[in-house]
Coordinates of C-alpha atoms in Angstrom, one line a residue:
Chain A
X1 CA -86.1 15.4 -15.4
X2 CA -84.6 17.3 -12.5
X3 CA -84.7 14.5 -10.6
X4 CA -83.1 12.6 -12.7
X5 CA -80.2 14.8 -13.3
X6 CA -80.2 15.5 -9.5
X7 CA -79.8 11.6 -9.3
X8 CA -76.8 11.6 -11.6
X9 CA -75.1 14.6 -10.1
X10 CA -75.2 12.7 -6.9
X11 CA -73.6 9.5 -8.5
X12 CA -71.2 12.0 -10.2
X13 CA -70.3 13.6 -7.4
X14 CA -69.7 9.9 -5.7
X15 CA -67.6 9.0 -7.9
X16 CA -65.6 11.8 -8.0
X17 CA -65.5 11.9 -4.1
X18 CA -64.1 7.9 -4.1
X19 CA -61.6 8.7 -7.0
X20 CA -60.1 11.7 -6.4
X21 CA -60.5 12.9 -3.0
X22 CA -60.5 9.5 -1.2
X23 CA -58.6 7.4 -3.5
X24 CA -55.1 7.6 -1.2
X25 CA -57.5 6.2 1.7
X26 CA -59.1 3.5 0.1
X27 CA -56.4 2.3 -2.1
X28 CA -54.1 2.4 1.1
X29 CA -56.8 0.0 2.5
X30 CA -57.6 -2.7 -0.3
X31 CA -53.7 -3.0 -0.8
X32 CA -53.4 -3.5 2.7
X33 CA -55.8 -6.5 2.8
X34 CA -54.1 -8.2 -0.4
X35 CA -50.7 -6.3 -1.2
X36 CA -47.4 -7.4 1.0
X37 CA -43.5 -7.2 1.0
X38 CA -42.0 -10.2 0.7
X39 CA -38.3 -10.3 1.4
X40 CA -36.0 -12.2 -1.4
X41 CA -33.0 -14.1 0.6
X42 CA -30.1 -13.8 -0.8
X43 CA -27.8 -16.4 -1.2
X44 CA -24.3 -16.4 0.1
X45 CA -21.5 -16.5 -2.0
X46 CA -19.9 -20.0 -2.4
X47 CA -15.9 -20.6 -1.2
X48 CA -13.5 -22.5 -3.4
X49 CA -10.3 -23.9 -3.6
X50 CA -7.5 -22.5 -5.8
X51 CA -9.2 -25.1 -8.6
X52 CA -12.8 -24.2 -8.1
X53 CA -13.8 -27.1 -6.1
X54 CA -16.2 -25.8 -3.4
X55 CA -14.7 -25.7 0.2
X56 CA -18.2 -23.8 1.3
X57 CA -21.7 -23.7 -0.2
X58 CA -24.9 -22.6 1.0
X59 CA -27.7 -24.9 0.1
X60 CA -31.5 -23.7 0.6
X61 CA -33.8 -25.0 3.4
X62 CA -37.0 -24.5 4.4
X63 CA -38.4 -23.3 7.9
X64 CA -42.0 -23.9 8.5
X65 CA -44.2 -21.5 10.1
X66 CA -47.6 -20.5 10.7
X67 CA -50.0 -17.5 11.4
X68 CA -51.9 -18.6 14.3
X69 CA -55.3 -16.2 13.6
X70 CA -55.5 -16.8 10.0
X71 CA -55.4 -20.8 11.0
X72 CA -58.0 -20.6 13.6
X73 CA -60.1 -19.2 11.6
X74 CA -60.6 -22.9 10.1
X75 CA -58.9 -25.2 12.0
X76 CA -58.0 -28.2 10.7
X77 CA -56.6 -31.6 11.4
X78 CA -52.8 -31.1 12.2
X79 CA -51.8 -34.8 12.5
X80 CA -51.0 -35.3 9.1
X81 CA -48.6 -31.8 9.4
X82 CA -47.0 -33.4 12.7
X83 CA -46.4 -36.8 10.8
X84 CA -44.3 -35.1 8.3
X85 CA -42.4 -32.7 10.5
X86 CA -41.8 -35.6 13.0
X87 CA -43.4 -33.6 15.7
X88 CA -46.4 -34.4 18.3
X89 CA -49.6 -33.5 17.2
X90 CA -50.9 -32.7 20.7
X91 CA -47.8 -30.6 21.2
X92 CA -48.0 -28.9 18.2
X93 CA -51.7 -28.1 18.5
X94 CA -51.4 -26.8 22.1
X95 CA -48.5 -24.8 20.7
X96 CA -50.4 -22.9 18.2
X97 CA -53.6 -22.6 20.7
X98 CA -51.2 -20.9 23.3
X99 CA -49.6 -18.2 20.8
X100 CA -52.8 -17.7 19.2
X101 CA -52.2 -13.7 19.4
X102 CA -48.9 -13.8 17.4
X103 CA -48.5 -13.2 13.7
X104 CA -45.2 -15.8 13.2
X105 CA -44.8 -19.2 15.0
X106 CA -41.8 -21.1 13.9
X107 CA -43.4 -25.0 13.5
X108 CA -40.1 -26.7 12.6
X109 CA -36.9 -24.6 11.0
X110 CA -34.3 -25.9 8.1
X111 CA -36.2 -28.8 6.9
X112 CA -35.1 -30.3 3.3
X113 CA -36.7 -28.4 0.5
X114 CA -38.9 -31.5 -0.8
X115 CA -40.5 -32.1 2.5
X116 CA -41.2 -28.8 2.7
X117 CA -43.5 -29.2 -0.6
X118 CA -45.3 -32.2 1.0
X119 CA -46.2 -29.7 3.8
X120 CA -47.4 -27.0 1.3
X121 CA -49.2 -29.7 -0.5
X122 CA -51.4 -30.2 2.4
X123 CA -52.9 -26.3 2.2
X124 CA -53.4 -25.6 5.5
X125 CA -54.6 -21.9 6.2
X126 CA -52.1 -20.2 7.6
X127 CA -49.1 -22.2 7.1
X128 CA -45.9 -20.9 5.1
X129 CA -42.4 -21.2 4.3
X130 CA -39.7 -19.3 4.5
X131 CA -36.2 -19.4 3.0
X132 CA -33.0 -19.6 4.7
X133 CA -29.8 -21.2 3.5
X134 CA -27.7 -23.3 5.4
X135 CA -23.8 -23.6 4.9
X136 CA -22.3 -26.8 4.0
X137 CA -18.5 -27.7 4.7
X138 CA -17.7 -30.4 2.4
X139 CA -14.2 -30.9 3.5
X140 CA -15.1 -31.2 7.3
X141 CA -12.6 -31.1 9.5
X142 CA -9.7 -31.1 7.0
X143 CA -10.4 -27.2 6.0
X144 CA -12.3 -25.9 9.3
X145 CA -9.7 -23.3 10.5
X146 CA -9.3 -21.9 7.4
X147 CA -12.5 -21.5 5.9
X148 CA -14.3 -21.0 9.7
X149 CA -18.0 -21.3 10.0
X150 CA -21.1 -19.2 10.1
X151 CA -24.0 -18.7 12.1
X152 CA -27.4 -19.7 12.3
X153 CA -28.6 -16.4 10.6
X154 CA -25.7 -17.2 7.8
X155 CA -23.2 -14.5 9.6
X156 CA -19.5 -15.3 9.8
X157 CA -18.1 -16.3 13.4
X158 CA -14.6 -17.6 12.3
X159 CA -12.1 -17.5 10.1
X160 CA -12.3 -16.4 6.3
X161 CA -16.1 -17.0 6.9
X162 CA -15.6 -13.3 9.0
X163 CA -12.9 -12.1 7.3
X164 CA -15.1 -12.0 4.1
X165 CA -18.1 -11.8 5.3
X166 CA -19.2 -8.5 3.2
X167 CA -17.7 -10.0 0.4
X168 CA -20.0 -13.1 1.0
X169 CA -23.4 -12.3 2.7
X170 CA -25.0 -10.1 0.1
X171 CA -27.8 -8.5 0.0
X172 CA -31.4 -9.6 0.4
X173 CA -33.8 -7.9 -2.1
X174 CA -37.4 -6.8 -1.4
X175 CA -40.7 -7.2 -3.4
X176 CA -44.3 -6.3 -3.7
X177 CA -46.5 -9.9 -4.1
X178 CA -50.6 -9.8 -3.9
X179 CA -51.1 -12.7 -1.3
X180 CA -54.7 -14.5 -0.9
X181 CA -56.6 -14.6 2.2
X182 CA -54.5 -17.9 3.0
X183 CA -51.4 -16.0 2.7
X184 CA -50.4 -17.6 -0.3
X185 CA -48.7 -15.6 -2.9
X186 CA -50.8 -15.3 -5.9
X187 CA -48.3 -13.5 -7.8
X188 CA -45.6 -10.6 -7.8
X189 CA -46.0 -7.5 -8.5
X190 CA -43.5 -5.3 -8.5
X191 CA -39.7 -4.8 -7.5
X192 CA -38.8 -2.7 -4.8
X193 CA -35.3 -3.8 -4.4
X194 CA -33.2 -5.8 -6.3
X195 CA -31.6 -9.1 -4.7
X196 CA -27.7 -8.8 -4.8
X197 CA -26.6 -12.5 -4.2
X198 CA -23.4 -13.1 -2.0
X199 CA -20.2 -13.3 -4.1
X200 CA -17.9 -16.2 -4.6
X201 CA -14.9 -16.3 -3.2
X202 CA -11.6 -18.1 -4.4
X203 CA -9.1 -19.3 -1.8
X204 CA -5.3 -19.7 -2.4
X205 CA -6.0 -23.3 -0.7
X206 CA -5.2 -26.7 -2.6
X207 CA -7.8 -29.2 -1.4
X208 CA -5.2 -32.0 -2.0
X209 CA -2.5 -30.7 -0.6
X210 CA -4.8 -29.4 2.7
X211 CA -5.7 -33.2 2.8
X212 CA -2.3 -34.8 2.3
X213 CA -1.4 -32.0 5.1
X214 CA -4.2 -33.1 7.6
X215 CA -3.9 -36.5 7.2
X216 CA -0.2 -36.6 8.1
X217 CA 0.0 -33.9 10.7
X218 CA -3.1 -35.7 12.3
X219 CA -1.4 -39.4 12.4
X220 CA 1.6 -37.6 13.6
X221 CA 0.2 -35.8 16.5
X222 CA -1.9 -39.0 17.5
X223 CA 1.3 -41.2 17.3
X224 CA 3.3 -39.0 19.2
X225 CA 0.7 -38.1 21.7
X226 CA 1.3 -34.6 21.2
X227 CA -1.0 -31.5 22.5
X228 CA -1.1 -29.8 19.4
X229 CA 0.4 -29.5 16.3
X230 CA 0.0 -26.9 12.8
X231 CA 1.7 -27.4 9.5
X232 CA 1.5 -24.9 6.2
X233 CA 2.5 -25.1 2.9
X234 CA 3.4 -21.9 1.5
X235 CA 3.9 -21.6 -2.6
X236 CA 7.7 -19.9 -2.8
X237 CA 6.8 -17.8 -5.6
X238 CA 3.7 -15.9 -4.7
X239 CA 3.5 -16.0 -0.9
X240 CA 0.2 -18.0 -0.9
X241 CA -1.1 -20.4 1.5
X242 CA -1.7 -23.8 -0.3
X243 CA -2.5 -25.8 2.6
X244 CA -2.8 -24.9 6.4
X245 CA -3.8 -27.3 9.0
X246 CA -4.0 -27.2 12.9
X247 CA -4.5 -30.1 15.5
X248 CA -6.6 -31.0 17.2
X249 CA -9.6 -29.8 14.6
X250 CA -13.5 -29.8 14.4
X251 CA -16.0 -30.5 12.2
X252 CA -17.9 -27.3 11.1
X253 CA -20.8 -29.3 9.6
X254 CA -21.8 -30.4 13.3
X255 CA -20.7 -28.0 16.3
X256 CA -22.6 -29.4 18.9
X257 CA -20.5 -29.7 22.7
X258 CA -17.6 -28.1 21.7
X259 CA -14.3 -26.2 23.1
X260 CA -13.4 -23.4 22.2
X261 CA -9.7 -24.0 22.2
X262 CA -10.3 -26.6 19.2
X263 CA -11.7 -23.6 17.0
X264 CA -8.3 -21.7 17.1
X265 CA -6.2 -21.5 14.3
X266 CA -3.0 -21.8 16.1
X267 CA -0.6 -21.5 12.8
X268 CA -2.2 -17.7 12.9
X269 CA -3.1 -17.2 16.7
X270 CA -0.1 -19.1 18.6
X271 CA 3.3 -18.0 18.8
X272 CA 6.4 -20.2 20.2
X273 CA 9.8 -19.9 20.5
X274 CA 11.2 -20.8 17.3
X275 CA 14.6 -22.5 18.6
X276 CA 17.2 -23.3 15.6
X277 CA 14.7 -23.0 13.2
X278 CA 15.6 -19.9 12.9
X279 CA 19.7 -20.3 13.1
X280 CA 19.8 -19.7 9.3
X281 CA 19.0 -16.2 9.7
X282 CA 21.8 -15.7 11.9
X283 CA 23.8 -16.7 9.9
X284 CA 22.4 -15.0 7.4
X285 CA 22.7 -11.5 9.2
X286 CA 26.3 -12.8 9.9
X287 CA 27.1 -13.3 5.8
X288 CA 25.3 -9.9 5.1
X289 CA 27.8 -8.0 7.7
X290 CA 30.3 -8.7 5.5
X291 CA 32.3 -9.9 8.9
X292 CA 32.0 -13.5 7.7
X293 CA 31.7 -15.5 4.8
X294 CA 31.2 -19.4 3.9
X295 CA 34.6 -20.3 4.9
X296 CA 35.0 -18.3 8.2
X297 CA 35.9 -20.9 11.0
X298 CA 34.0 -20.7 14.6
X299 CA 35.7 -22.3 17.3
X300 CA 32.9 -24.3 19.6
X301 CA 35.2 -26.1 22.0
X302 CA 34.2 -27.2 24.4
X303 CA 30.6 -27.0 23.8
X304 CA 29.9 -24.9 26.2
X305 CA 29.8 -20.9 26.1
X306 CA 29.3 -19.0 29.2
X307 CA 27.5 -15.5 28.4
X308 CA 27.3 -13.3 31.6
X309 CA 25.3 -15.5 34.0
X310 CA 24.1 -17.9 32.0
X311 CA 25.8 -20.8 30.0
X312 CA 25.2 -21.9 26.6
X313 CA 25.6 -25.9 25.7
X314 CA 25.8 -27.9 22.5
X315 CA 24.8 -31.3 22.4
X316 CA 28.6 -32.4 22.5
X317 CA 31.9 -30.6 21.4
X318 CA 32.1 -30.0 17.7
X319 CA 35.3 -28.1 17.8
X320 CA 36.7 -26.2 15.2
X321 CA 33.5 -25.7 12.1
X322 CA 32.6 -23.5 9.3
X323 CA 29.3 -21.8 9.2
X324 CA 27.7 -24.5 6.9
X325 CA 28.6 -27.0 10.5
X326 CA 26.9 -24.5 12.9
X327 CA 23.7 -25.0 10.6
X328 CA 24.1 -28.8 10.1
X329 CA 24.9 -29.7 13.6
X330 CA 23.0 -27.0 14.9
X331 CA 25.3 -25.7 17.1
X332 CA 23.7 -23.1 19.7
X333 CA 27.6 -21.9 20.6
X334 CA 29.0 -21.3 17.4
X335 CA 25.4 -19.5 16.4
X336 CA 25.8 -17.6 19.6
X337 CA 29.3 -16.6 19.0
X338 CA 28.6 -15.3 15.7
X339 CA 25.8 -13.5 16.8
X340 CA 28.0 -11.4 19.6
X341 CA 30.7 -11.1 16.9
X342 CA 28.7 -8.6 14.6
X343 CA 26.6 -5.6 15.6
X344 CA 22.6 -6.0 17.3
X345 CA 21.2 -4.0 15.1
X346 CA 22.2 -6.1 12.3
X347 CA 21.0 -9.4 13.4
X348 CA 17.9 -7.1 14.5
X349 CA 17.4 -5.8 11.3
X350 CA 17.7 -9.1 9.0
X351 CA 14.5 -10.5 11.7
X352 CA 12.8 -7.6 11.4
X353 CA 13.0 -7.3 7.7
X354 CA 11.9 -11.3 7.6
X355 CA 8.6 -10.5 9.3
X356 CA 9.2 -11.6 13.0
X357 CA 7.2 -9.0 15.0
X358 CA 4.9 -7.7 12.7
X359 CA 1.6 -9.4 10.6
X360 CA 2.3 -11.4 7.6
X361 CA -0.9 -9.2 5.7
X362 CA -3.0 -12.5 5.5
X363 CA -5.9 -10.5 6.7
X364 CA -6.5 -13.5 8.7
X365 CA -8.9 -12.5 12.1
X366 CA -7.1 -12.7 15.2
X367 CA -3.5 -12.7 13.9
X368 CA -1.2 -12.4 16.3
X369 CA 2.2 -10.4 15.8
X370 CA 4.7 -12.3 17.5
X371 CA 7.4 -10.6 19.3
X372 CA 10.7 -9.4 18.7
X373 CA 12.3 -6.6 20.9
X374 CA 14.4 -4.1 19.4
X375 CA 18.3 -4.6 19.1
X376 CA 18.7 -1.5 21.9
X377 CA 17.0 -3.4 24.3
X378 CA 19.0 -6.5 24.3
X379 CA 21.4 -7.6 26.7
X380 CA 24.5 -9.6 26.0
X381 CA 23.0 -12.9 26.7
X382 CA 19.5 -11.6 24.5
X383 CA 21.8 -11.2 21.9
X384 CA 23.5 -14.3 22.4
X385 CA 20.1 -16.2 22.6
X386 CA 18.1 -14.6 19.5
X387 CA 20.8 -16.6 17.7
X388 CA 19.4 -20.1 18.5
X389 CA 15.5 -18.5 18.5
X390 CA 14.8 -17.9 22.2
X391 CA 13.7 -14.5 23.6
X392 CA 11.2 -13.9 20.6
X393 CA 8.0 -15.4 19.5
X394 CA 6.8 -16.4 16.4
X395 CA 3.8 -17.8 14.7
X396 CA 3.9 -21.0 12.6
X397 CA 3.3 -18.8 9.5
X398 CA 5.5 -16.1 10.1
X399 CA 8.5 -18.7 10.1
X400 CA 6.9 -20.1 7.0
X401 CA 7.0 -16.8 5.6
X402 CA 10.4 -15.8 6.8
X403 CA 11.7 -19.1 4.6
X404 CA 9.9 -18.3 1.5
X405 CA 12.6 -15.4 1.6
X406 CA 15.1 -18.1 1.5
X407 CA 13.3 -20.1 -1.4
X408 CA 12.4 -16.9 -3.5
X409 CA 16.3 -15.2 -3.8
X410 CA 16.0 -12.9 -0.6
X411 CA 12.8 -11.3 -1.7
X412 CA 9.9 -11.1 1.3
X413 CA 6.1 -11.6 0.0
X414 CA 3.2 -10.7 1.6
X415 CA 1.2 -13.8 2.6
X416 CA -2.3 -14.4 1.1
X417 CA -5.6 -16.9 1.9
X418 CA -7.1 -15.5 -1.5
X419 CA -6.2 -17.0 -5.4
X420 CA -3.9 -14.4 -6.7
X421 CA -3.8 -13.3 -10.4
X422 CA -0.5 -12.0 -10.3
X423 CA 2.9 -12.3 -8.6
X424 CA 2.7 -9.7 -5.7
X425 CA 5.2 -6.8 -5.3
X426 CA 8.0 -8.5 -2.8
X427 CA 10.6 -6.5 -0.7
X428 CA 14.3 -7.4 -1.2
X429 CA 15.4 -8.1 2.6
X430 CA 18.6 -10.5 2.0
X431 CA 21.1 -10.1 -0.8
X432 CA 20.7 -13.0 -3.4
X433 CA 24.1 -14.3 -2.9
X434 CA 23.7 -14.6 1.0
X435 CA 20.6 -16.9 -0.1
X436 CA 22.3 -19.2 -2.5
X437 CA 25.1 -19.7 0.1
X438 CA 22.5 -20.3 3.1
X439 CA 20.6 -22.5 0.4
X440 CA 23.8 -24.7 0.1
X441 CA 24.3 -24.7 4.1
X442 CA 20.6 -26.0 4.5
X443 CA 20.7 -28.7 1.9
X444 CA 23.5 -30.4 4.4
X445 CA 21.3 -30.5 7.0
X446 CA 19.1 -32.8 5.3
X447 CA 21.5 -35.5 4.7
X448 CA 22.8 -38.4 6.8
X449 CA 25.2 -36.1 8.7
X450 CA 22.7 -33.5 9.5
X451 CA 19.9 -33.2 12.1
X452 CA 17.5 -33.3 9.5
X453 CA 18.1 -36.6 7.6
X454 CA 14.4 -37.7 7.8
X455 CA 13.3 -34.9 5.9
X456 CA 14.5 -36.1 3.0
X457 CA 12.6 -37.0 -0.1
X458 CA 13.8 -39.4 -3.0
X459 CA 14.3 -38.0 -6.2
X460 CA 14.5 -34.2 -4.9
X461 CA 17.0 -31.9 -3.2
X462 CA 15.7 -30.7 0.2
X463 CA 16.8 -27.4 2.3
X464 CA 15.4 -27.5 5.5
X465 CA 16.2 -26.6 9.1
X466 CA 14.9 -28.7 12.2
X467 CA 14.3 -27.1 15.6
X468 CA 13.4 -28.4 19.2
X469 CA 12.3 -25.7 21.8
X470 CA 12.2 -26.3 25.3
X471 CA 9.1 -24.7 26.5
X472 CA 8.7 -22.2 28.9
X473 CA 7.2 -23.7 32.6
X474 CA 5.1 -21.9 35.1
X475 CA 7.6 -21.1 37.4
X476 CA 9.7 -18.9 34.9
X477 CA 12.6 -21.2 33.9
X478 CA 12.2 -23.7 30.6
X479 CA 10.9 -27.1 31.7
X480 CA 13.2 -29.9 30.5
X481 CA 10.4 -32.4 29.8
X482 CA 8.1 -30.3 27.5
X483 CA 9.0 -29.5 23.9
X484 CA 8.1 -27.9 20.5
X485 CA 9.4 -29.8 17.4
X486 CA 9.7 -27.8 14.5
X487 CA 11.0 -28.3 11.1
X488 CA 11.1 -25.9 8.0
X489 CA 12.1 -26.3 4.7
X490 CA 11.5 -26.1 0.9
X491 CA 11.7 -27.9 -2.0
X492 CA 13.2 -28.3 -5.0
X493 CA 16.3 -27.0 -3.4
X494 CA 17.5 -26.0 -6.8
X495 CA 14.3 -23.8 -7.5
X496 CA 12.5 -24.1 -4.8
X497 CA 8.4 -23.8 -5.0
X498 CA 7.0 -25.1 -2.0
X499 CA 8.1 -24.1 1.6
X500 CA 6.6 -25.9 4.4
X501 CA 6.5 -25.6 8.2
X502 CA 5.5 -28.0 10.5
X503 CA 5.4 -27.6 14.3
X504 CA 4.7 -30.6 17.0
X505 CA 3.7 -29.1 20.4
X506 CA 4.7 -31.0 23.4
X507 CA 5.1 -34.9 21.9
X508 CA 4.8 -36.8 24.9
X509 CA 6.7 -40.4 23.3
X510 CA 10.1 -41.2 23.9
X511 CA 11.5 -38.7 20.9
X512 CA 11.1 -35.1 20.6
X513 CA 13.7 -33.7 18.2
X514 CA 12.8 -31.7 15.5
X515 CA 14.4 -34.1 13.3
X516 CA 12.6 -37.1 14.4
X517 CA 9.2 -35.8 15.0
X518 CA 8.1 -32.9 12.8
X519 CA 11.1 -33.7 9.9
X520 CA 8.8 -37.4 8.6
X521 CA 6.0 -35.4 8.1
X522 CA 7.4 -32.9 5.9
X523 CA 9.2 -35.6 3.7
X524 CA 5.8 -37.2 3.6
X525 CA 3.5 -34.4 2.6
X526 CA 6.3 -32.6 0.8
X527 CA 7.0 -36.0 -1.3
X528 CA 3.2 -35.5 -2.5
X529 CA 2.6 -32.3 -2.9
X530 CA 5.6 -32.2 -5.2
X531 CA 4.2 -35.1 -7.0
X532 CA 0.8 -33.7 -7.2
X533 CA 1.8 -30.1 -8.4
X534 CA 4.0 -32.1 -11.4
X535 CA 7.2 -30.7 -10.4
X536 CA 10.5 -32.5 -11.9
X537 CA 12.9 -34.4 -9.6
X538 CA 16.1 -32.3 -9.5
X539 CA 18.5 -34.6 -8.0
X540 CA 21.2 -35.0 -10.3
X541 CA 22.0 -38.5 -9.4
X542 CA 18.2 -39.3 -9.9
X543 CA 18.2 -37.6 -13.2
X544 CA 21.2 -39.5 -14.8
X545 CA 19.6 -42.6 -14.3
X546 CA 16.3 -42.0 -14.9
X547 CA 16.6 -40.0 -18.0
X548 CA 19.4 -42.2 -19.7
X549 CA 17.1 -44.9 -19.9
X550 CA 15.0 -42.6 -22.5
X551 CA 18.7 -42.3 -23.9
X552 CA 18.4 -38.9 -23.4
X553 CA 21.5 -36.3 -22.6
X554 CA 21.1 -34.3 -19.7
Chain B
X1 CA -57.0 25.3 -36.3
X2 CA -59.9 26.9 -35.1
X3 CA -60.8 26.9 -31.5
X4 CA -63.8 24.7 -32.0
X5 CA -61.9 21.5 -32.2
X6 CA -58.7 21.8 -30.1
X7 CA -60.7 21.0 -26.8
X8 CA -62.2 17.6 -27.8
X9 CA -58.8 16.7 -29.8
X10 CA -56.9 17.2 -26.6
X11 CA -59.8 15.4 -24.9
X12 CA -59.6 12.3 -27.0
X13 CA -55.6 12.6 -26.5
X14 CA -56.0 12.6 -23.1
X15 CA -58.2 9.7 -23.2
X16 CA -55.5 7.9 -25.7
X17 CA -52.4 8.3 -23.5
X18 CA -54.6 7.3 -20.2
X19 CA -55.5 4.2 -22.2
X20 CA -51.9 4.0 -22.8
X21 CA -50.9 4.3 -19.3
X22 CA -53.0 1.4 -18.4
X23 CA -52.1 -0.3 -21.0
X24 CA -48.2 0.0 -20.2
X25 CA -49.1 -0.8 -16.4
X26 CA -50.7 -4.1 -17.5
X27 CA -47.5 -4.7 -19.4
X28 CA -45.2 -4.1 -16.7
X29 CA -47.7 -6.6 -14.1
X30 CA -47.4 -9.2 -16.6
X31 CA -43.9 -8.8 -17.9
X32 CA -42.8 -8.7 -14.0
X33 CA -44.8 -11.7 -13.3
X34 CA -42.9 -13.2 -15.9
X35 CA -39.7 -11.9 -15.0
X36 CA -40.1 -13.5 -12.0
X37 CA -41.2 -16.7 -12.9
X38 CA -37.8 -17.0 -14.9
X39 CA -36.0 -15.7 -11.9
X40 CA -37.4 -18.4 -10.0
X41 CA -36.4 -20.9 -12.2
X42 CA -33.1 -19.8 -12.5
X43 CA -33.5 -19.7 -8.4
X44 CA -34.2 -23.2 -8.3
X45 CA -31.6 -24.0 -11.1
X46 CA -29.1 -22.7 -9.1
X47 CA -30.0 -24.2 -5.9
X48 CA -30.1 -27.4 -7.5
X49 CA -26.6 -27.2 -9.3
X50 CA -25.4 -26.0 -5.6
X51 CA -26.6 -28.9 -4.5
X52 CA -25.5 -31.2 -7.2
X53 CA -21.6 -29.3 -6.4
X54 CA -22.2 -30.5 -2.9
X55 CA -23.1 -33.6 -3.5
X56 CA -20.1 -34.5 -5.8
X57 CA -17.6 -32.8 -3.7
X58 CA -18.9 -34.8 -0.8
X59 CA -18.4 -37.7 -2.6
X60 CA -15.2 -36.8 -3.8
X61 CA -13.6 -36.2 -0.7
X62 CA -9.9 -37.2 -0.2
X63 CA -10.2 -39.3 2.6
X64 CA -13.1 -41.6 0.7
X65 CA -11.4 -41.9 -2.5
X66 CA -8.1 -42.9 -1.2
X67 CA -9.6 -45.3 1.3
X68 CA -11.7 -46.9 -2.1
X69 CA -8.4 -46.4 -4.1
X70 CA -6.7 -48.5 -1.7
X71 CA -8.6 -51.0 -0.2
X72 CA -11.0 -51.7 -2.9
X73 CA -8.9 -51.2 -6.0
X74 CA -5.7 -51.9 -4.2
X75 CA -3.8 -49.2 -5.7
X76 CA -0.6 -47.9 -4.7
X77 CA 1.9 -45.2 -5.2
X78 CA 4.3 -45.9 -7.7
X79 CA 7.9 -46.5 -6.2
X80 CA 10.4 -43.4 -7.2
X81 CA 13.0 -45.9 -8.4
X82 CA 10.3 -47.0 -11.2
X83 CA 9.5 -43.6 -12.4
X84 CA 11.1 -42.1 -15.6
X85 CA 10.9 -38.7 -16.4
X86 CA 10.4 -37.4 -19.8
X87 CA 11.4 -34.0 -20.9

């Protein structure tokens, strides 16, 4: 009797001992043999254009890895695995044996999920998959500079992938799972940390315009054997970037053997002297000062003008001309005389107000601010040359932004790479009246008598300005054989919707004038863009002819 | 109520509550397993969707569309002289 009770007591004590006193230890030991924490990999967010078309997508891939210790307990033939993975069977065996003390050895990274499934069907002990994501860019070279790319670990390295990395990247989750002795997941048990997939990013970009811009810019850079080129289209009403292209470019889906210079988004990170393309802003300063009106006459004869030690030249003697003709014929002498007639401070204030020498607010990594020195530091010659765009440095994006002021009744908008839901708060920098007068002058540039006649578009009124800049040579002066050709403009001129800047760096063919090299790109791309965006032609003659056909009266 | 019943009653209640905990825990695991299964399904579908989108946008690359339109289908832009505007 006592014996039985004694035995029972011992058993009960043992049970209590195991359940109460050693519980934690034993449970930990048991769990350690079956429970594992698994990482749930978060998907990186998709990047789309303004219409929701994908421009960067992550697709799942699997990496095959092996736990050599588990495998070596019951080794199997690896030849079928090697065949699936297109690896050499003997090398594979050697690799596993060599690393037998490790717990994690990659056999092959980033294979497609279908193949991975076949690998798992071989049921080789110790072989597992790890989910990873690979980034694909359906536009390839076309959108490379805006979007940028990610590295092997799916982190943004360049462009908007870098700028919005935190928004896109998402957060890996963790869950507790039960695994069998071969390391296969039997079932998930509990959630430790919720996985947060990356968020989607909608750009202001329009894939169609982007392609159009890319095609024409590439063609032109190739044709003129130019060193590089950039082109930008902005929405005049919102400051959104609709397309932005640089040449040379690269394919973000395959970045092997690539030079760093191709990665650079030159439209945002490289500056140049804008030349005559900023003459309208000199005229704007003149009109705003009240000292000049659209009827003012400037004497530019004899086509030369001496300022201090230097001489400013026109291509020929234009004689006595008004402000509109200064712009239309791109007279350096006229622009300099106007600039020297008004206080330097006024000239500086207009340029500063247009955003030169400061960031555009685009948030693009590596954006530069350009150079605009304060009028207090100017000598007379500095003030004169600034009138036709020398002695300052701007990015193509800054130039485009300044032109949106002319397209937007004198209001400067922040620039955005992301689709905007509302029109952002702008800042008035020029009077609406000044802008109207300037717009009329800029339309004269794009006529048969102007320098930008090749920017014309059938059916539409176009306003714009050409620019041809000599590049500085290594010895300090300006080179006579290296140029930058620019065209900046907007359409339709009656109520501008699109602003575009084309910049071609060092065209090495016979022609180099902005009106010859850059203006045709503007014309071709803008014509296509206006059509794609369903913007009605605004040219009077055209309207009367083609609407009369319907018997309409307008 | 006398004290005689309190203890066994509490004992039974403890037992019931203990069983309840076991049951809840079991339910929790079962439901979590189900949830994971559904999440896995959702993920697979999402991935499939991503793949299809990728495929679609690759086929719809403007360069490719333009080439087919111009070369195979012999399409071209309309001359502006032939456009009539309807307002």
